Coordinates of C-alpha atoms in Angstrom, one line a residue:
Chain A
X1 CA -54.1 -56.2 20.2
X2 CA -55.5 -54.3 23.2
X3 CA -54.9 -50.6 23.6
X4 CA -52.0 -49.7 25.9
X5 CA -51.5 -46.3 27.5
X6 CA -49.9 -43.6 25.5
X7 CA -46.1 -43.1 25.9
X8 CA -45.1 -40.7 28.7
X9 CA -44.8 -37.1 27.6
X10 CA -41.3 -35.7 27.0
X11 CA -40.5 -32.2 27.9
X12 CA -40.2 -30.1 24.8
X13 CA -39.6 -26.5 23.9
X14 CA -36.5 -24.4 23.1
X15 CA -35.4 -23.9 26.7
X16 CA -35.5 -27.6 27.4
X17 CA -33.6 -28.3 24.1
X18 CA -30.9 -25.9 25.1
X19 CA -30.6 -27.4 28.5
X20 CA -30.4 -31.0 27.2
X21 CA -28.2 -30.4 24.2
X22 CA -25.9 -27.5 25.2
X23 CA -25.7 -27.4 29.0
X24 CA -26.2 -30.9 30.3
X25 CA -23.0 -30.9 32.4
X26 CA -19.9 -29.0 33.3
X27 CA -17.8 -30.3 30.4
X28 CA -20.5 -29.7 27.8
X29 CA -21.3 -26.3 29.2
X30 CA -17.6 -25.2 29.0
X31 CA -17.5 -26.6 25.4
X32 CA -20.6 -24.6 24.4
X33 CA -19.2 -21.4 25.8
X34 CA -15.8 -22.0 24.1
X35 CA -17.5 -22.5 20.7
X36 CA -19.6 -19.4 21.1
X37 CA -16.5 -17.4 22.0
X38 CA -14.6 -18.8 19.0
X39 CA -17.5 -17.8 16.7
X40 CA -17.7 -14.4 18.2
X41 CA -14.0 -13.9 17.6
X42 CA -14.0 -15.2 14.0
X43 CA -17.2 -14.2 12.4
X44 CA -17.5 -10.4 12.7
X45 CA -14.1 -9.6 11.2
X46 CA -14.7 -12.1 8.4
X47 CA -18.1 -10.7 7.7
X48 CA -16.7 -7.2 7.8
X49 CA -14.0 -8.1 5.3
X50 CA -16.2 -10.0 2.9
X51 CA -19.3 -7.8 3.0
X52 CA -19.2 -4.5 5.0
X53 CA -15.7 -3.2 4.2
X54 CA -15.7 -4.8 0.8
X55 CA -15.8 -2.8 -2.4
X56 CA -18.7 -3.8 -4.5
X57 CA -18.8 -1.3 -7.4
X58 CA -16.3 -0.1 -9.9
X59 CA -14.4 -1.6 -12.8
X60 CA -10.7 -0.8 -12.3
X61 CA -8.0 -1.1 -9.7
X62 CA -8.6 2.4 -8.4
X63 CA -12.0 1.3 -7.0
X64 CA -10.3 -1.0 -4.6
X65 CA -7.4 1.2 -3.6
X66 CA -7.2 1.9 0.1
X67 CA -10.0 -0.5 0.7
X68 CA -9.8 -2.7 3.9
X69 CA -12.1 -5.4 2.6
X70 CA -12.6 -7.7 -0.4
X71 CA -12.3 -6.3 -3.9
X72 CA -15.3 -7.8 -5.7
X73 CA -15.0 -5.7 -8.9
X74 CA -11.9 -7.7 -9.6
X75 CA -13.9 -10.9 -9.8
X76 CA -16.4 -9.1 -12.0
X77 CA -13.7 -7.9 -14.4
X78 CA -12.1 -11.4 -14.5
X79 CA -15.1 -13.7 -14.4
X80 CA -14.7 -14.5 -18.1
X81 CA -11.2 -15.8 -17.6
X82 CA -12.1 -17.5 -14.4
X83 CA -14.8 -19.5 -16.2
X84 CA -13.3 -20.1 -19.6
X85 CA -9.6 -19.4 -19.3
X86 CA -8.2 -18.3 -22.6
X87 CA -10.9 -20.0 -24.6
X88 CA -11.6 -17.8 -27.7
X89 CA -14.0 -15.1 -26.8
X90 CA -16.3 -15.6 -29.8
X91 CA -16.4 -19.4 -29.2
X92 CA -17.4 -19.3 -25.6
X93 CA -21.0 -20.1 -26.4
X94 CA -19.7 -23.6 -27.2
X95 CA -18.6 -24.0 -23.6
X96 CA -21.9 -22.6 -22.5
X97 CA -23.8 -25.2 -24.4
X98 CA -21.6 -27.9 -22.9
X99 CA -22.2 -26.5 -19.4
X100 CA -26.0 -26.2 -20.0
X101 CA -26.4 -29.8 -21.2
X102 CA -24.3 -31.1 -18.3
X103 CA -26.2 -29.1 -15.8
X104 CA -29.6 -30.2 -17.2
X105 CA -28.5 -33.8 -17.3
X106 CA -27.1 -33.8 -13.7
X107 CA -30.2 -32.0 -12.5
X108 CA -32.4 -34.6 -14.1
X109 CA -30.5 -37.3 -12.3
X110 CA -30.6 -35.5 -8.9
X111 CA -34.2 -34.2 -8.9
X112 CA -36.3 -37.0 -7.4
X113 CA -39.3 -38.3 -9.4
X114 CA -38.1 -37.5 -12.9
X115 CA -38.5 -40.5 -15.2
X116 CA -35.9 -42.4 -17.3
X117 CA -33.0 -41.6 -15.1
X118 CA -31.2 -44.7 -16.5
X119 CA -31.4 -43.3 -20.0
X120 CA -30.3 -39.8 -19.0
X121 CA -27.4 -41.3 -17.1
X122 CA -26.5 -43.5 -20.1
X123 CA -26.5 -40.5 -22.4
X124 CA -24.4 -38.4 -19.9
X125 CA -21.8 -41.2 -19.9
X126 CA -21.7 -41.9 -23.7
X127 CA -23.2 -39.3 -26.0
X128 CA -22.5 -36.3 -23.9
X129 CA -18.7 -36.7 -23.6
X130 CA -18.5 -37.0 -27.4
X131 CA -20.7 -34.0 -28.1
X132 CA -18.8 -32.0 -25.5
X133 CA -15.5 -33.0 -27.0
X134 CA -16.6 -32.1 -30.6
X135 CA -18.0 -28.8 -29.4
X136 CA -15.1 -27.8 -27.2
X137 CA -12.3 -28.7 -29.5
X138 CA -13.9 -27.9 -32.8
X139 CA -12.7 -28.9 -36.2
X140 CA -16.0 -30.5 -37.2
X141 CA -19.1 -29.0 -38.7
X142 CA -17.3 -25.8 -39.5
X143 CA -16.5 -25.1 -35.8
X144 CA -13.1 -23.4 -35.6
X145 CA -10.5 -25.4 -33.7
X146 CA -9.8 -24.3 -30.1
X147 CA -6.6 -25.9 -29.0
X148 CA -6.7 -27.5 -25.6
X149 CA -3.9 -25.2 -24.5
X150 CA -6.5 -22.4 -24.5
X151 CA -9.0 -24.2 -22.4
X152 CA -8.9 -22.9 -18.9
X153 CA -10.7 -21.7 -15.8
X154 CA -13.7 -23.5 -14.4
X155 CA -14.2 -25.1 -17.8
X156 CA -10.9 -26.9 -17.6
X157 CA -11.4 -27.8 -14.0
X158 CA -14.7 -29.4 -14.8
X159 CA -13.4 -31.3 -17.8
X160 CA -10.4 -32.7 -15.8
X161 CA -12.6 -33.6 -12.8
X162 CA -15.4 -35.2 -14.8
X163 CA -13.0 -37.3 -17.0
X164 CA -11.0 -38.3 -13.9
X165 CA -14.0 -39.2 -11.8
X166 CA -15.9 -41.0 -14.6
X167 CA -12.9 -42.9 -15.9
X168 CA -11.3 -43.9 -12.6
X169 CA -14.3 -45.7 -11.2
X170 CA -14.6 -48.5 -13.8
X171 CA -10.9 -48.9 -14.1
X172 CA -10.7 -49.0 -10.3
X173 CA -13.4 -51.7 -10.2
X174 CA -11.6 -53.8 -12.7
X175 CA -8.3 -53.4 -10.8
X176 CA -10.0 -54.4 -7.5
X177 CA -11.6 -57.5 -9.1
X178 CA -8.2 -58.3 -10.6
X179 CA -6.5 -58.0 -7.2
X180 CA -9.0 -60.5 -5.8
X181 CA -8.7 -62.8 -8.8
X182 CA -7.7 -66.5 -8.4
X183 CA -5.3 -66.2 -11.4
X184 CA -1.9 -65.3 -10.0
X185 CA -0.8 -63.4 -13.1
X186 CA -3.8 -61.2 -13.2
X187 CA -3.5 -60.6 -9.4
X188 CA 0.2 -59.7 -9.7
X189 CA -0.4 -57.3 -12.5
X190 CA -3.1 -55.5 -10.6
X191 CA -1.2 -55.3 -7.4
X192 CA 1.8 -54.0 -9.3
X193 CA -0.2 -51.4 -11.1
X194 CA -1.9 -50.2 -7.9
X195 CA 1.2 -50.1 -5.8
X196 CA 3.2 -48.2 -8.5
X197 CA 0.7 -45.5 -9.0
X198 CA -0.1 -45.1 -5.4
X199 CA 3.5 -44.8 -4.5
X200 CA 4.2 -41.8 -6.7
X201 CA 3.1 -38.3 -6.0
X202 CA 0.5 -36.8 -8.3
X203 CA 2.8 -34.0 -9.3
X204 CA 5.4 -36.5 -10.4
X205 CA 2.8 -38.3 -12.5
X206 CA 1.7 -35.0 -14.1
X207 CA 5.3 -34.0 -14.9
X208 CA 6.0 -37.4 -16.4
X209 CA 2.9 -37.2 -18.5
X210 CA 3.6 -33.7 -19.8
X211 CA 7.4 -33.7 -20.3
X212 CA 8.8 -37.1 -19.8
X213 CA 6.4 -39.2 -21.9
X214 CA 7.1 -37.3 -25.2
X215 CA 10.8 -38.1 -24.9
X216 CA 10.0 -41.8 -25.1
X217 CA 7.5 -41.6 -27.9
X218 CA 8.9 -42.1 -31.4
X219 CA 9.3 -38.9 -33.4
X220 CA 6.2 -37.6 -35.1
X221 CA 3.9 -39.5 -32.8
X222 CA 2.5 -36.9 -30.5
X223 CA -0.7 -36.6 -28.7
X224 CA -2.4 -33.8 -26.9
X225 CA -0.9 -32.7 -23.7
X226 CA -4.3 -32.4 -22.0
X227 CA -5.1 -35.9 -23.1
X228 CA -1.9 -37.2 -21.6
X229 CA -2.7 -35.4 -18.3
X230 CA -6.2 -36.7 -18.3
X231 CA -5.1 -40.3 -18.8
X232 CA -2.5 -39.9 -16.0
X233 CA -5.0 -38.5 -13.6
X234 CA -7.6 -41.2 -14.4
X235 CA -5.0 -44.0 -13.9
X236 CA -3.6 -42.4 -10.8
X237 CA -7.0 -42.1 -9.2
X238 CA -8.1 -45.6 -10.4
X239 CA -5.4 -47.0 -8.2
X240 CA -6.9 -45.3 -5.2
X241 CA -10.4 -46.2 -6.3
X242 CA -9.4 -49.9 -6.6
X243 CA -8.4 -50.0 -2.9
X244 CA -11.7 -48.5 -1.9
X245 CA -13.7 -50.9 -4.0
X246 CA -11.6 -53.8 -2.7
X247 CA -12.7 -52.9 0.8
X248 CA -16.3 -53.3 -0.4
X249 CA -15.5 -56.7 -2.0
X250 CA -13.9 -57.9 1.2
X251 CA -16.9 -56.8 3.3
X252 CA -19.3 -58.9 1.3
X253 CA -20.3 -62.0 3.3
X254 CA -19.0 -65.2 1.6
X255 CA -22.6 -66.6 1.6
X256 CA -23.5 -64.1 -1.2
X257 CA -21.0 -65.4 -3.7
X258 CA -21.9 -69.0 -2.6
X259 CA -25.6 -68.3 -3.0
X260 CA -24.9 -66.9 -6.5
X261 CA -22.7 -69.8 -7.4
X262 CA -25.2 -72.4 -6.2
X263 CA -27.8 -70.9 -8.6
X264 CA -25.4 -71.5 -11.5
X265 CA -24.6 -67.8 -12.1
X266 CA -21.0 -67.8 -13.3
X267 CA -18.3 -65.4 -12.1
X268 CA -19.2 -62.4 -14.3
X269 CA -22.9 -62.6 -13.7
X270 CA -22.5 -63.1 -10.0
X271 CA -20.1 -60.1 -10.0
X272 CA -22.4 -57.8 -12.0
X273 CA -25.7 -58.7 -10.3
X274 CA -24.7 -59.7 -6.8
X275 CA -21.2 -58.6 -5.8
X276 CA -20.7 -55.2 -7.2
X277 CA -24.1 -53.7 -6.4
X278 CA -23.6 -54.6 -2.8
X279 CA -19.9 -53.8 -2.6
X280 CA -20.1 -50.4 -4.3
X281 CA -23.0 -49.5 -2.0
X282 CA -21.0 -50.4 1.1
X283 CA -18.1 -48.2 0.1
X284 CA -20.1 -45.3 -1.4
X285 CA -18.8 -42.9 1.2
X286 CA -15.3 -43.9 0.4
X287 CA -15.9 -43.5 -3.3
X288 CA -17.4 -40.1 -3.0
X289 CA -14.5 -39.1 -0.6
X290 CA -12.1 -40.0 -3.4
X291 CA -14.1 -38.1 -6.0
X292 CA -14.1 -35.0 -3.8
X293 CA -10.4 -35.3 -3.3
X294 CA -9.9 -35.8 -7.0
X295 CA -12.0 -32.7 -7.8
X296 CA -9.7 -30.6 -5.7
X297 CA -6.5 -32.3 -7.0
X298 CA -7.4 -31.1 -10.5
X299 CA -5.8 -27.8 -9.4
X300 CA -2.4 -29.5 -9.7
X301 CA -2.6 -29.2 -13.5
X302 CA -1.4 -25.6 -13.1
X303 CA 2.0 -27.1 -12.4
X304 CA 2.3 -28.4 -16.0
X305 CA 1.2 -25.1 -17.5
X306 CA -2.6 -25.3 -17.6
X307 CA -4.7 -22.4 -16.4
X308 CA -7.6 -24.1 -14.6
X309 CA -9.8 -22.4 -12.1
X310 CA -7.0 -22.1 -9.6
X311 CA -4.5 -21.2 -12.3
X312 CA -6.5 -18.2 -13.6
X313 CA -7.0 -16.9 -10.1
X314 CA -3.3 -17.3 -9.3
X315 CA -2.4 -15.5 -12.6
X316 CA -4.9 -12.7 -11.9
X317 CA -3.4 -12.1 -8.4
X318 CA 0.0 -11.3 -9.9
X319 CA -1.5 -9.2 -12.7
X320 CA 0.0 -5.7 -12.4
X321 CA -3.3 -4.2 -13.5
X322 CA -4.9 -5.3 -10.3
X323 CA -2.2 -6.7 -7.9
X324 CA -2.8 -5.9 -4.3
X325 CA -3.1 -8.1 -1.2
X326 CA -6.8 -7.7 -0.9
X327 CA -7.3 -8.6 -4.6
X328 CA -5.3 -11.8 -4.2
X329 CA -7.2 -12.9 -1.1
X330 CA -10.5 -12.0 -2.8
X331 CA -9.6 -14.3 -5.6
X332 CA -8.7 -17.2 -3.3
X333 CA -11.8 -16.8 -1.3
X334 CA -13.9 -16.9 -4.5
X335 CA -12.0 -20.0 -5.8
X336 CA -12.5 -21.6 -2.4
X337 CA -16.3 -20.9 -2.6
X338 CA -16.5 -22.5 -6.0
X339 CA -14.6 -25.6 -5.0
X340 CA -16.6 -25.9 -1.9
X341 CA -19.9 -25.6 -3.7
X342 CA -19.1 -28.4 -6.0
X343 CA -17.6 -30.7 -3.3
X344 CA -20.4 -30.0 -0.9
X345 CA -23.0 -30.8 -3.6
X346 CA -21.3 -34.1 -4.2
X347 CA -21.3 -34.9 -0.5
X348 CA -25.0 -34.1 -0.1
X349 CA -25.9 -36.0 -3.2
X350 CA -24.1 -39.1 -2.0
X351 CA -25.7 -38.8 1.4
X352 CA -29.1 -38.8 -0.2
X353 CA -28.1 -41.7 -2.5
X354 CA -27.1 -43.7 0.5
X355 CA -30.4 -43.1 2.2
X356 CA -32.4 -44.1 -0.9
X357 CA -30.4 -47.2 -1.4
X358 CA -30.9 -48.2 2.2
X359 CA -34.6 -47.5 2.1
X360 CA -35.9 -50.9 0.9
X361 CA -33.7 -52.8 3.2
X362 CA -34.8 -51.3 6.4
X363 CA -37.1 -53.3 8.5
Chain B
X1 CA -30.8 -99.2 -6.3
X2 CA -29.8 -101.3 -9.2
X3 CA -32.8 -100.6 -11.4
X4 CA -32.3 -96.9 -12.1
X5 CA -29.1 -94.9 -12.6
X6 CA -28.3 -92.9 -9.5
X7 CA -29.1 -89.2 -9.5
X8 CA -26.0 -88.6 -7.3
X9 CA -23.1 -90.9 -6.9
X10 CA -20.2 -90.3 -4.6
X11 CA -17.4 -92.8 -5.2
X12 CA -14.6 -93.0 -2.7
X13 CA -14.7 -89.2 -2.2
X14 CA -12.0 -87.8 0.0
X15 CA -11.1 -84.2 1.0
X16 CA -8.3 -82.7 3.1
X17 CA -7.9 -79.3 4.7
X18 CA -4.1 -79.2 4.7
X19 CA -3.1 -82.5 6.4
X20 CA -6.5 -82.9 8.0
X21 CA -8.9 -85.3 6.3
X22 CA -12.4 -83.9 6.4
X23 CA -13.9 -86.6 4.1
X24 CA -12.6 -90.1 4.1
X25 CA -13.6 -92.4 1.2
X26 CA -17.2 -91.4 1.2
X27 CA -19.5 -93.7 -0.8
X28 CA -23.1 -92.6 -1.3
X29 CA -25.6 -93.3 -4.1
X30 CA -28.9 -91.5 -4.3
X31 CA -31.7 -92.7 -6.5
X32 CA -34.0 -90.2 -8.3
X33 CA -36.7 -89.2 -5.9
X34 CA -34.9 -90.5 -2.8
X35 CA -34.7 -88.4 0.4
X36 CA -31.6 -88.7 2.4
X37 CA -31.1 -87.1 5.8
X38 CA -27.5 -86.6 6.9
X39 CA -26.8 -86.2 10.5
X40 CA -23.8 -86.4 12.8
X41 CA -21.9 -84.3 15.4
X42 CA -20.5 -80.9 14.4
X43 CA -17.3 -81.1 12.5
X44 CA -18.1 -84.6 11.1
X45 CA -17.9 -83.4 7.5
X46 CA -21.6 -83.5 6.6
X47 CA -21.8 -79.9 5.4
X48 CA -18.6 -80.4 3.5
X49 CA -19.9 -83.5 1.8
X50 CA -23.1 -81.8 0.7
X51 CA -21.2 -78.7 -0.5
X52 CA -19.0 -81.0 -2.6
X53 CA -22.0 -82.1 -4.6
X54 CA -22.4 -78.7 -6.2
X55 CA -18.7 -78.0 -5.9
X56 CA -18.9 -75.1 -3.5
X57 CA -16.0 -77.3 -2.1
X58 CA -13.7 -79.3 -4.3
X59 CA -13.0 -82.9 -3.5
X60 CA -9.4 -84.0 -3.7
X61 CA -9.9 -87.7 -4.5
X62 CA -12.6 -90.0 -5.8
X63 CA -15.5 -89.3 -8.2
X64 CA -18.7 -87.3 -7.9
X65 CA -21.3 -87.8 -10.6
X66 CA -24.5 -85.7 -10.6
X67 CA -27.3 -86.7 -13.0
X68 CA -24.7 -88.2 -15.3
X69 CA -22.3 -85.3 -15.2
X70 CA -19.0 -85.8 -13.4
X71 CA -17.6 -82.9 -11.4
X72 CA -14.1 -82.0 -12.6
X73 CA -12.2 -78.8 -13.1
X74 CA -14.2 -78.3 -16.2
X75 CA -16.1 -75.0 -15.6
X76 CA -19.0 -76.0 -18.0
X77 CA -19.7 -79.2 -16.0
X78 CA -19.7 -77.2 -12.8
X79 CA -22.2 -74.7 -14.1
X80 CA -24.4 -77.5 -15.6
X81 CA -24.5 -79.3 -12.3
X82 CA -25.1 -76.1 -10.3
X83 CA -28.1 -75.2 -12.4
X84 CA -29.6 -78.6 -11.8
X85 CA -28.9 -78.8 -8.1
X86 CA -30.7 -76.4 -5.8
X87 CA -29.2 -75.4 -2.6
X88 CA -30.6 -74.0 0.6
X89 CA -28.2 -72.6 3.2
X90 CA -28.2 -72.3 6.9
X91 CA -28.0 -68.5 6.6
X92 CA -30.5 -68.3 3.7
X93 CA -28.0 -66.2 1.6
X94 CA -30.7 -64.2 0.0
X95 CA -29.5 -61.2 -2.0
X96 CA -30.4 -58.2 0.3
X97 CA -30.4 -55.6 -2.5
X98 CA -33.1 -57.4 -4.5
X99 CA -36.7 -58.0 -3.7
X100 CA -37.9 -61.5 -3.0
X101 CA -39.2 -61.7 -6.5
X102 CA -35.9 -60.3 -7.8
X103 CA -34.1 -63.0 -5.9
X104 CA -36.3 -65.7 -7.5
X105 CA -36.1 -64.4 -11.1
X106 CA -32.4 -63.5 -11.4
X107 CA -31.0 -67.0 -12.2
X108 CA -33.9 -68.2 -14.4
X109 CA -33.5 -65.0 -16.5
X110 CA -29.7 -65.0 -16.8
X111 CA -28.8 -68.6 -16.6
X112 CA -31.9 -70.2 -18.3
X113 CA -32.5 -67.1 -20.5
X114 CA -36.1 -67.0 -19.6
X115 CA -38.2 -63.9 -20.5
X116 CA -38.8 -61.8 -17.4
X117 CA -42.6 -62.3 -17.5
X118 CA -42.3 -66.1 -17.6
X119 CA -39.7 -66.0 -14.8
X120 CA -42.0 -63.9 -12.6
X121 CA -44.9 -66.2 -13.2
X122 CA -42.9 -69.2 -12.2
X123 CA -41.5 -67.3 -9.2
X124 CA -45.0 -66.4 -8.0
X125 CA -46.1 -70.0 -8.4
X126 CA -43.3 -71.2 -6.0
X127 CA -43.7 -68.3 -3.7
X128 CA -47.4 -69.2 -3.4
X129 CA -46.4 -72.8 -2.8
X130 CA -44.1 -71.5 0.0
X131 CA -47.0 -69.4 1.3
X132 CA -45.2 -66.1 1.0
X133 CA -46.7 -64.8 -2.3
X134 CA -47.7 -61.6 -0.4
X135 CA -44.0 -60.9 0.4
X136 CA -42.8 -61.0 -3.2
X137 CA -42.1 -57.3 -3.5
X138 CA -40.4 -56.8 -0.1
X139 CA -36.7 -57.0 0.5
X140 CA -35.3 -59.9 2.5
X141 CA -34.5 -57.8 5.6
X142 CA -38.3 -57.1 5.9
X143 CA -39.1 -60.7 6.3
X144 CA -38.9 -63.0 9.4
X145 CA -36.3 -65.7 9.4
X146 CA -38.8 -68.4 8.6
X147 CA -40.1 -66.4 5.6
X148 CA -36.6 -65.7 4.4
X149 CA -35.7 -69.4 4.4
X150 CA -38.9 -70.2 2.5
X151 CA -38.0 -67.5 0.0
X152 CA -34.6 -69.1 -0.4
X153 CA -36.3 -72.5 -1.0
X154 CA -38.5 -70.9 -3.6
X155 CA -35.5 -69.2 -5.2
X156 CA -33.8 -72.6 -5.6
X157 CA -37.0 -74.2 -7.0
X158 CA -37.4 -71.5 -9.7
X159 CA -34.4 -73.2 -11.5
X160 CA -36.5 -76.4 -11.7
X161 CA -33.6 -78.4 -10.0
X162 CA -33.5 -82.2 -10.2
X163 CA -32.0 -82.3 -6.7
X164 CA -32.3 -80.1 -3.6
X165 CA -29.5 -79.9 -1.1
X166 CA -30.4 -78.5 2.3
X167 CA -27.5 -77.5 4.6
X168 CA -28.9 -77.2 8.1
X169 CA -31.9 -75.2 6.9
X170 CA -33.5 -74.6 10.3
X171 CA -30.4 -74.2 12.5
X172 CA -30.4 -70.4 12.3
X173 CA -34.1 -70.0 13.0
X174 CA -36.0 -69.1 16.1
X175 CA -37.8 -72.2 17.5
X176 CA -41.3 -71.0 16.6
X177 CA -40.3 -70.6 12.9
X178 CA -38.7 -74.1 12.4
X179 CA -42.1 -75.7 11.9
X180 CA -43.2 -73.5 9.0
X181 CA -40.0 -74.3 7.1
X182 CA -40.1 -78.0 7.8
X183 CA -43.7 -78.1 6.6
X184 CA -42.9 -76.8 3.2
X185 CA -39.9 -79.2 3.0
X186 CA -42.2 -82.1 3.8
X187 CA -44.6 -80.9 1.0
X188 CA -41.6 -80.8 -1.4
X189 CA -40.6 -84.3 -0.4
X190 CA -44.0 -85.6 -1.0
X191 CA -44.0 -84.2 -4.5
X192 CA -41.1 -86.5 -5.3
X193 CA -38.1 -84.2 -5.2
X194 CA -34.7 -85.8 -4.7
X195 CA -33.4 -84.3 -1.5
X196 CA -30.3 -84.5 0.6
X197 CA -30.8 -82.7 3.9
X198 CA -28.3 -82.1 6.6
X199 CA -30.4 -81.6 9.7
X200 CA -30.9 -82.5 13.3
X201 CA -34.6 -82.4 13.0
X202 CA -35.3 -86.0 13.8
X203 CA -39.0 -85.6 13.4
X204 CA -38.5 -84.6 9.9
X205 CA -36.1 -87.5 9.3
X206 CA -38.7 -90.0 10.6
X207 CA -41.4 -88.5 8.4
X208 CA -39.8 -88.1 5.0
X209 CA -36.4 -89.8 4.9
X210 CA -35.9 -93.0 2.9
X211 CA -32.4 -93.3 4.5
X212 CA -30.6 -91.7 7.3
X213 CA -26.9 -91.3 6.9
X214 CA -24.8 -90.8 10.0
X215 CA -21.4 -89.3 9.7
X216 CA -18.6 -89.0 12.2
X217 CA -15.0 -87.7 11.7
X218 CA -15.3 -87.6 7.9
X219 CA -16.8 -91.1 7.5
X220 CA -20.2 -92.5 6.9
X221 CA -20.4 -94.9 9.8
X222 CA -24.1 -95.9 9.6
X223 CA -26.7 -95.8 6.8
X224 CA -30.2 -97.1 7.5
X225 CA -33.9 -96.5 7.0
X226 CA -35.2 -94.2 9.8
X227 CA -37.0 -96.8 11.7
X228 CA -33.9 -99.0 12.0
X229 CA -31.7 -96.0 12.6
X230 CA -33.7 -94.6 15.5
X231 CA -34.6 -97.9 17.1
X232 CA -31.6 -100.1 16.6
X233 CA -28.5 -98.0 15.9
X234 CA -25.4 -100.3 15.5
X235 CA -22.5 -98.0 16.4
X236 CA -21.9 -96.7 19.9
X237 CA -21.1 -93.3 18.5
X238 CA -24.5 -93.3 16.9
X239 CA -26.3 -94.3 20.1
X240 CA -24.5 -91.6 22.0
X241 CA -25.5 -89.0 19.4
X242 CA -29.1 -90.1 19.4
X243 CA -29.3 -90.1 23.2
X244 CA -27.9 -86.5 23.2
X245 CA -30.1 -85.2 20.6
X246 CA -33.3 -87.0 21.5
X247 CA -32.7 -86.9 25.3
X248 CA -34.1 -83.5 25.9

């Protein structure tokens, strides 16, 4: 190949960038000015409330009296409850261990370059839930039992979200495959399951699981209320997941299944090695979208008497010891921050995953 | 044709899409090692016929026997036949999420239960034969069309098939890549592979075909050795087709 002349120089520099990106026409310029005005209007009062006018020190309600900003001492005083709910004070270390292992495991999966991610993922999905269950509920190895009714705060939110997210995906995949099955009975069952769960509000499902279900169970047969709620949440979300996955199955070119069939791979091998890897990748944004929505929907368990993250904050806001408008808003902002941090992390992780998965396939 | 038992036998095979007959009493017998080129106008049923041989399509009437196994609803028979019949598609149908090597080793490992190392050795052998050994660790999208089709041929060969079916293998390729694919197909033919090839590459047909089968409207209307087929076609439909395809 002979050398060709270098590409023409583009104008660069901040002034040029601003001109091209913010003021490249009348409409865009007006839009830019509007956004600046909006930010100027919204940010200073918010920053004032959260930082400058906020009370940072103190340990009682008096510290926040008359304040015109956030009341952070309230969060400090209540952080134990916000994180653990009513989990027995002396047993909180067990929750800490569960948190720590979960955090290390997830970090291992997320940080690029660490070896044996498959193993770590496998342990997180099999051994870890068992260990977490034994540690949190107790009753084995001399650990005192902590009834699930005492689990609360962020701990409960994470338990519900993790179980819901992890259980709903495989069930959703099976439902989606069933809905595309050539066997009419399987197909009808899956369609019925999906449509029934999707057609009912989550709150109804939770009520049914917590108060209606025990009425139908024979006397003496009783199982944990949290477990019932978890199963309900997992199945409810599996129905949504199934439709997301089905979109992926439908997007797969027919040639892929034909190519697999022509090699003699049967249905299951073709599904596991050819269909699902591609279908799930296609709908990864939709799956994560569902997971994020599921994470926030966990707050609905307050309705059936659990004190999750949202529940403890709600309870704190009406606590006479602290009650004041600023305290309540401080609590909600704090809760929002925590929810946002988790959801945003999921979003970022999925974005990176998408990029990595697409890497080898780029030209 | 009487001395050996046929590798592939189609006996009065018919197929309908709704009321429309796509295959009408097709009779075709292919000896081991024989190379058949199937041609005919678009919509004549040639792809459908080839796809019936490994049951990507089901025939509604008649009998199809591949290497002694009759294709019925029995799933085991279907899988047996499919693992013995290699297929190459117009659109390659490589698996985009796997490397070329991964494409080639998947079926040997999971259908033939071959150890990974052995499967990779065999795959590299065929990739070398297809002259794309250096592409083994790339993904399909990183290859040119011609390379992809050669990878797809290697993938099929890794199963050590007794028959290779080609369904318009060069129709989706840019003109300058058709040659490289036909070349490896000629090599394969010379090695004695039993081949059924739907194609309009008449040069290829002349060079390797033992028989050319011409289909129109779901029927085989002419069947002859290439020389006879190209120089003295019997049917008018055949003459017209040849004049259109060779005329430019």
